[in-house]
XYZ file of C-alpha atoms in Angstrom:
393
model
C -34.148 18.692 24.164
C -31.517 17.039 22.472
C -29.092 19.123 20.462
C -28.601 17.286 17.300
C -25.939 16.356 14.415
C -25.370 14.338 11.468
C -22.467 12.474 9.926
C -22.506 9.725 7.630
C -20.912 6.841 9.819
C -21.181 6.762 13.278
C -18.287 5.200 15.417
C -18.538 3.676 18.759
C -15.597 3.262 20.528
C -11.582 5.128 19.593
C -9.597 2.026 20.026
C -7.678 0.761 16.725
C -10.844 -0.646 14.987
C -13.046 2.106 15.525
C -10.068 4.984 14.603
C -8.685 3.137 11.813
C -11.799 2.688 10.193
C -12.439 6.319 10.283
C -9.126 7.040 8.870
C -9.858 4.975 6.543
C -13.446 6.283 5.535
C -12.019 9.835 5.407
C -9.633 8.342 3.074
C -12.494 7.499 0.566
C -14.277 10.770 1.060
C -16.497 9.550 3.982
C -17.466 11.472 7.229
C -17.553 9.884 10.523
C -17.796 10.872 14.695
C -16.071 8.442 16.800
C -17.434 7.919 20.293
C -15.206 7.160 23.323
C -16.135 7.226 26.755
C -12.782 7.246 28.261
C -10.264 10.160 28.025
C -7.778 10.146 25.340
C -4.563 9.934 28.396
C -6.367 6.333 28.982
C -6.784 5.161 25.499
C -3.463 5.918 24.310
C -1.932 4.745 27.694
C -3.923 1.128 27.524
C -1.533 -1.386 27.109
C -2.756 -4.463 24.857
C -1.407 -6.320 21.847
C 2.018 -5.927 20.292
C 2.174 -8.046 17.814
C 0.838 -7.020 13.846
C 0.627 -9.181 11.139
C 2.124 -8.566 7.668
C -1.553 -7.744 6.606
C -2.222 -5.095 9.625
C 1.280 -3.250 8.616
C 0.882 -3.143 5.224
C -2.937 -1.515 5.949
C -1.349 1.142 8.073
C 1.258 1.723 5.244
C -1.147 1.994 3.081
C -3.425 4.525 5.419
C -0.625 6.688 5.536
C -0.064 6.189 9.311
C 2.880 3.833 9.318
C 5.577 5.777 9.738
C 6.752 5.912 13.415
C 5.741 1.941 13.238
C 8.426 1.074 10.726
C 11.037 3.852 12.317
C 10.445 2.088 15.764
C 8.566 -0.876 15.245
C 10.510 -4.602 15.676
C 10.148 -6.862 12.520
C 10.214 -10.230 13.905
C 10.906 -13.249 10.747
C 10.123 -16.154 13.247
C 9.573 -17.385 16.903
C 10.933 -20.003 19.482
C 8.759 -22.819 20.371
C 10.758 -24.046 23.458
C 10.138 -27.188 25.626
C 12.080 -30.180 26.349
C 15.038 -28.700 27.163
C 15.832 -27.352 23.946
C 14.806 -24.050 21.628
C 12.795 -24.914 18.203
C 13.074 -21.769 15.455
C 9.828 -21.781 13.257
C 11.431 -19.707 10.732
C 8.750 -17.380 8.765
C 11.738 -16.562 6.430
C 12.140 -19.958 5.197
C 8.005 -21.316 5.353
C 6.441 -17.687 3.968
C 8.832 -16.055 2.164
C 7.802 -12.095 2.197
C 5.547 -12.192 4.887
C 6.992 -11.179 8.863
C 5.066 -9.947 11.987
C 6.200 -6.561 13.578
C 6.113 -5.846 17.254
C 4.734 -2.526 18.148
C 2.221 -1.737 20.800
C -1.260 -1.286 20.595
C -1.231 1.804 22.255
C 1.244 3.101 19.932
C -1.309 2.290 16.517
C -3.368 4.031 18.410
C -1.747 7.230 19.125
C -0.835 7.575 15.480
C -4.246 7.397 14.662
C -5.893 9.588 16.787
C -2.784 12.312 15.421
C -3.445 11.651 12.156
C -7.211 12.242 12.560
C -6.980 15.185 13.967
C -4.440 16.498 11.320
C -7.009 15.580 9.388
C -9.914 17.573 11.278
C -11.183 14.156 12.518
C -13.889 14.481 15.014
C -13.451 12.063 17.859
C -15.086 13.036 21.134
C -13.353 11.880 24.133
C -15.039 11.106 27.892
C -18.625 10.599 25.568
C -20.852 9.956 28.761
C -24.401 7.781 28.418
C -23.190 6.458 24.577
C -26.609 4.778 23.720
C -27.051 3.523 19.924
C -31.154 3.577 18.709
C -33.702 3.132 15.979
C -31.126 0.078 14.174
C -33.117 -0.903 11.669
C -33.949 2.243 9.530
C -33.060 5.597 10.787
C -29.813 4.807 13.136
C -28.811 7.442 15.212
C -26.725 7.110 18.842
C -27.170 9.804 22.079
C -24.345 10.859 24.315
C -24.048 13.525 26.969
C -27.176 15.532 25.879
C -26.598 15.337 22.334
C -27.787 13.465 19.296
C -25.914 12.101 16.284
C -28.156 10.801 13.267
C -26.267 8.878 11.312
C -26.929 6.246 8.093
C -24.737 3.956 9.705
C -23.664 2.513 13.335
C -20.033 1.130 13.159
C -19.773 -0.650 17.306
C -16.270 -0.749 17.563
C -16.818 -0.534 21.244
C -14.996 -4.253 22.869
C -16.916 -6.757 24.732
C -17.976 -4.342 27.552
C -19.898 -1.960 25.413
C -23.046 -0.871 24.485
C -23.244 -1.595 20.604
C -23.995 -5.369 20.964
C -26.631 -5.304 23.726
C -28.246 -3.112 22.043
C -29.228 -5.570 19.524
C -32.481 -7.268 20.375
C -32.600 -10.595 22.048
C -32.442 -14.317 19.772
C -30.882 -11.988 16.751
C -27.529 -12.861 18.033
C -26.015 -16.575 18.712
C -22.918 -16.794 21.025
C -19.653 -18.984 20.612
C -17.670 -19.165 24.124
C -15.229 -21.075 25.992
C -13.691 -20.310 29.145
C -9.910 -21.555 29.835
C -8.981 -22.997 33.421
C -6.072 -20.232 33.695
C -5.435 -16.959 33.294
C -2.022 -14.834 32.239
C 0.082 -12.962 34.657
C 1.271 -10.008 32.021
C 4.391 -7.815 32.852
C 6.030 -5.048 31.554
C 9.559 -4.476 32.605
C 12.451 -2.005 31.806
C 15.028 -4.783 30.829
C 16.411 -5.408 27.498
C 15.128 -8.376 25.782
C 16.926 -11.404 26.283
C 16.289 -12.855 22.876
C 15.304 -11.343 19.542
C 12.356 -13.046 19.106
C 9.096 -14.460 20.780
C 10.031 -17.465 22.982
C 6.969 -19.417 23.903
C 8.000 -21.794 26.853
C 5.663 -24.950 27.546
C 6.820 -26.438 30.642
C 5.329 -28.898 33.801
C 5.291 -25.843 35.338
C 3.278 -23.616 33.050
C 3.522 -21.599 30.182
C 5.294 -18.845 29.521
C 5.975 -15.773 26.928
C 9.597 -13.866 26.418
C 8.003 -11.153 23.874
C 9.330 -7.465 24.054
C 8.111 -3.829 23.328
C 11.265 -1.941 22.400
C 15.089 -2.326 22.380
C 14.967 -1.157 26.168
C 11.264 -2.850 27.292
C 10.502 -6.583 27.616
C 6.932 -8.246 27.797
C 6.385 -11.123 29.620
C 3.686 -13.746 30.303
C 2.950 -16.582 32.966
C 0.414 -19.266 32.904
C -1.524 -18.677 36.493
C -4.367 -19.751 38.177
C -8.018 -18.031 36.417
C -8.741 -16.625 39.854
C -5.268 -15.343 40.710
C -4.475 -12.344 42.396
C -1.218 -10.210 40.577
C -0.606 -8.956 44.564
C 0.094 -12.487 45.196
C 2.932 -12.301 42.657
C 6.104 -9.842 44.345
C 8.854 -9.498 41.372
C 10.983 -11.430 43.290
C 8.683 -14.121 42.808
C 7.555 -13.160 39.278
C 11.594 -13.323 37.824
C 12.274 -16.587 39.799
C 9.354 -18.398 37.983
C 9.987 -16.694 34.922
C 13.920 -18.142 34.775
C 12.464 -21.566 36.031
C 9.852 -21.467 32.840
C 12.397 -19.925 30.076
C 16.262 -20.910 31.408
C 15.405 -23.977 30.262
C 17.785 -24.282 26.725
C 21.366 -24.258 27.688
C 23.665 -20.965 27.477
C 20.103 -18.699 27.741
C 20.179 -16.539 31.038
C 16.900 -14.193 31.355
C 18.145 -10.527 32.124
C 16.161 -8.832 34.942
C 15.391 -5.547 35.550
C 12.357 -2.853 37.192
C 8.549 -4.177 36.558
C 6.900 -1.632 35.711
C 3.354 -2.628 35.237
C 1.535 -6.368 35.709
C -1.878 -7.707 35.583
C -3.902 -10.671 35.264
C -5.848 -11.231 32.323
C -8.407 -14.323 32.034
C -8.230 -16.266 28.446
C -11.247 -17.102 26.698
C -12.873 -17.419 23.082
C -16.078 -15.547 22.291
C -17.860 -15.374 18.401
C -21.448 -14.069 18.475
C -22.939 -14.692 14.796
C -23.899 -12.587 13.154
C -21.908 -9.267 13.451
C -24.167 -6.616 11.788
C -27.843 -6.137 12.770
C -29.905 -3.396 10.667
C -27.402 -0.766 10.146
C -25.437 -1.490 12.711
C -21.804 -3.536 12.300
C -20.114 -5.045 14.942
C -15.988 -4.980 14.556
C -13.476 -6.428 16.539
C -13.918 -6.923 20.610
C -17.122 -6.423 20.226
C -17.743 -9.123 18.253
C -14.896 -11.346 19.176
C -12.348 -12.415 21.527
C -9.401 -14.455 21.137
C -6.817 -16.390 23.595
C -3.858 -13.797 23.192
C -1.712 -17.239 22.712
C -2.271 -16.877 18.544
C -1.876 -12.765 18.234
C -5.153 -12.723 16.276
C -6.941 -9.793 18.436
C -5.693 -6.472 17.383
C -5.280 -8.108 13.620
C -8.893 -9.522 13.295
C -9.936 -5.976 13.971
C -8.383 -4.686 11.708
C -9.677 -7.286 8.672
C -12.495 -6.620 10.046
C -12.740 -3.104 9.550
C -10.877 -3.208 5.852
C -14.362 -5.526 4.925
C -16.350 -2.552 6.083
C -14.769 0.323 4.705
C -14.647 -1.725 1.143
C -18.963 -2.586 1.945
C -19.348 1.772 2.859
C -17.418 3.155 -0.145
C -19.310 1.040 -2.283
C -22.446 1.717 -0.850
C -21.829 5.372 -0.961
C -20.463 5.354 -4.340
C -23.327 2.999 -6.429
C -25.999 2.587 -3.379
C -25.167 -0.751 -3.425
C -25.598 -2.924 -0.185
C -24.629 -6.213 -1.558
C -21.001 -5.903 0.481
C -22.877 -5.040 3.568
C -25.182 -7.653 3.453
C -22.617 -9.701 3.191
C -20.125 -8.503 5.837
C -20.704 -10.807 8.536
C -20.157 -13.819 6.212
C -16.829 -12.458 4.846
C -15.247 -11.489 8.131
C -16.378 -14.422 9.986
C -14.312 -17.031 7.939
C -11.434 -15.112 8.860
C -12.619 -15.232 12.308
C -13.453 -18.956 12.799
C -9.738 -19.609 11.135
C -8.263 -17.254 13.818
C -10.385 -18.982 16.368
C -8.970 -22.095 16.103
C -5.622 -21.230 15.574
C -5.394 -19.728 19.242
C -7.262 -22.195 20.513
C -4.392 -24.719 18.833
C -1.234 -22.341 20.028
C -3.109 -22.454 23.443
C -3.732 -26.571 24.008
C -0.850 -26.857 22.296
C 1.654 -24.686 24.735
C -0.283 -24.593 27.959
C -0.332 -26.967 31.101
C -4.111 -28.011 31.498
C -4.011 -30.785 34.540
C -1.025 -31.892 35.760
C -2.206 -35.105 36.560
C -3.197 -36.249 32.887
C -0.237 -37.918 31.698
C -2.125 -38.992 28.679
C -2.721 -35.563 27.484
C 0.866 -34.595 28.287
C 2.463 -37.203 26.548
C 0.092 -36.430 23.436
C 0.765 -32.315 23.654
C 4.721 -33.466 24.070
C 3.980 -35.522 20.356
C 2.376 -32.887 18.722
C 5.227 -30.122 19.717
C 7.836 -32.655 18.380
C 5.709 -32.991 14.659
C 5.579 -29.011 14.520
C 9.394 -28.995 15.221
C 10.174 -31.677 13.123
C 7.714 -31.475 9.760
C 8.077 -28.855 7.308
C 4.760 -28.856 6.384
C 3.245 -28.848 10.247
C 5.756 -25.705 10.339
C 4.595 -24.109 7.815
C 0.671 -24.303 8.570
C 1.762 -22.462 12.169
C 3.995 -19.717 10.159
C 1.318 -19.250 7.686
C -1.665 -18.507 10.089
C 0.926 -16.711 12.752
C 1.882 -13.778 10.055
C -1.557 -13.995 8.901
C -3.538 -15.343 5.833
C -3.662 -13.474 3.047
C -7.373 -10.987 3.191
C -8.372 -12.739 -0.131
C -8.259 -16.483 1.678
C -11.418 -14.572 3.777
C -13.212 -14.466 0.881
């Protein structure tokens, strides 16, 4: 026998969607459990994103949980585009006035959320084992580790891996994908940055990405093989390709230092339509994926989960369930516009087959009309910081 308990929202998965949203919900007087299998060492610890838009730091501003992030955070009011021998400034400053991005880790979102729900009395349960999700279309309620949580709603904020969108019956869902022919070689390394801002590199050789973390930790990408093995990759290796890619502009020399973490990470895009079935709604990874190239992940999630805590409290205040109803439609314009903007940042700065000198040359044109055209500029500044949430609308 199951032993059993009710909230009002139940929460699959304590990565930034599925935390912030209950933040959020507590926020407008609305209870919640959030599910995670792993422990909360690994979730805080899992390095991802690092990039938030204007829109995902004024939403933790506004949640109250914002405070380390501007203390420590990196406010960033443009980025290189750098090919040709020569560095391109797209200058965010000067095309959006008002709106920057801010670099601050993933991990680190979600460590002030999980402290400021449990200041709050939050109740998250860690290392959740056999998270199942039942009984969608009327009386939701999810298992886990011998116990049973009855809920009137199913939030799966669970990433691509997890249970919340299997669970929804077969030919409800239609899936968007495309696979890219490489992969990205991600390190971490104690060096200071040698730049202030993002530097993405196209080159014959591949792409790469001069990002950071903090004053005293640099983030760096490669364009690899899809099937590569990081083991193949000794630092040695890893900082002579890296200066080949990037010391490519005159008077730039890339500071070096201890790697301290690297991994390979595939690309691909991935939209399954819709993203709510019955009472449950899909957010974020588990709904869609994103080429890092664009920095649209962590954000979407979070639009995402703004839609949905707007569609609860008004369903909980009035009974209304016309926002619900709606949800997938709102948050998938978003998503489809994020979709092809990392697609574009991707084709646009990535090495696809060497031996098409057609394609080069027209990738080579395009570059030189986003460096050279205010108005190509600003429709890469615009979508980089992030549209405006009303534009979703």
């Amino acid at each position: 026998m199951l032993s059993s308990m009710r909230t009002q929202v139940g929460i699959v998965g304590a990565g930034p969607a599925g935390l912030l949203l209950s933040h959020l919900l507590h926020l407008n007087g609305i209870d919640s459990v959030v599910l995670e299998r792993r422990s909360r060492d690994y979730v805080e610890r899992r390095v991802r994103a690092g990039v938030l838009e204007q829109g995902t730091v004024n939403t933790l501003i506004e949640a109250g949980v914002g405070e380390r992030m501007l203390g420590e955070g990196l406010p960033h009011s443009g980025i290189e585009l750098r090919y040709g021998g020569a560095g391109h400034r797209i200058a965010f400053e000067k095309l959006v006035p008002g709106r920057t991005i801010t670099v601050y880790g993933q991990q680190e979102v979600v460590k002030d959320l999980i402290a400021a729900r449990l200041a709050a009395g939050g109740d998250i349960r860690f290392e959740a084992d056999d998270v199942a999700v039942h009984s969608l279309e009327d009386a939701p309620y999810i298992t886990f580790g011998g116990e049973r949580l009855d809920c009137d709603v199913i939030a799966g904020c669970d990433g691509f891996h997890g249970v919340s969108r299997p669970s929804i019956p077969e030919g409800v869902l239609t899936a968007y994908e495309r696979e890219y022919p490489f992969a990205w070689l991600g390190i971490l390394a104690r060096v200071k940055p040698s730049a202030e801002e993002l530097i993405y590199a196209c080159t014959d050789r591949g792409f790469a990405l001069h990002s950071m973390r903090s004053p005293e930790v640099s983030r760096f990408y490669l364009q690899v093989p899809a099937d590569e093995d990081p083991d193949a990759w000794p630092d040695e290796r890893i900082w002579t390709e890296l200066k080949a890619r990037l010391e490519t502009v005159p008077g730039f020399t890339l500071a070096t230092g201890e790697i301290i973490e690297k991994g390979v990470t595939p690309l691909r895009s991935f939209v399954t339509e819709p993203m709510q079935y019955g009472r449950l709604f899909l957010a974020g990874d588990a709904s869609h994926i994103v080429p890092p190239t664009g920095a649209k992940g962590l954000n979407l999630a979070v639009a995402d989960v703004r839609v949905l805590t707007e569609a609860l409290t008004r369903f909980y205040a009035d009974g209304s369930t016309e926002l619900l109803d709606r949800y997938s439609q709102i948050c998938l314009k978003r998503v489809w516009r994020a979709q092809h903007f990392s697609w574009w940042m991707t084709t646009l700065l990535h090495t696809f087959d060497s031996d098409d000198a057609y394609a080069r040359r027209l990738q080579l044109s395009y570059l030189d009309y986003v460096t050279s055209s205010e108005a190509a500029a600003t429709t890469l500044a615009e979508n980089y910081v992030g549209l405006p949430y009303e534009a979703a609308r």
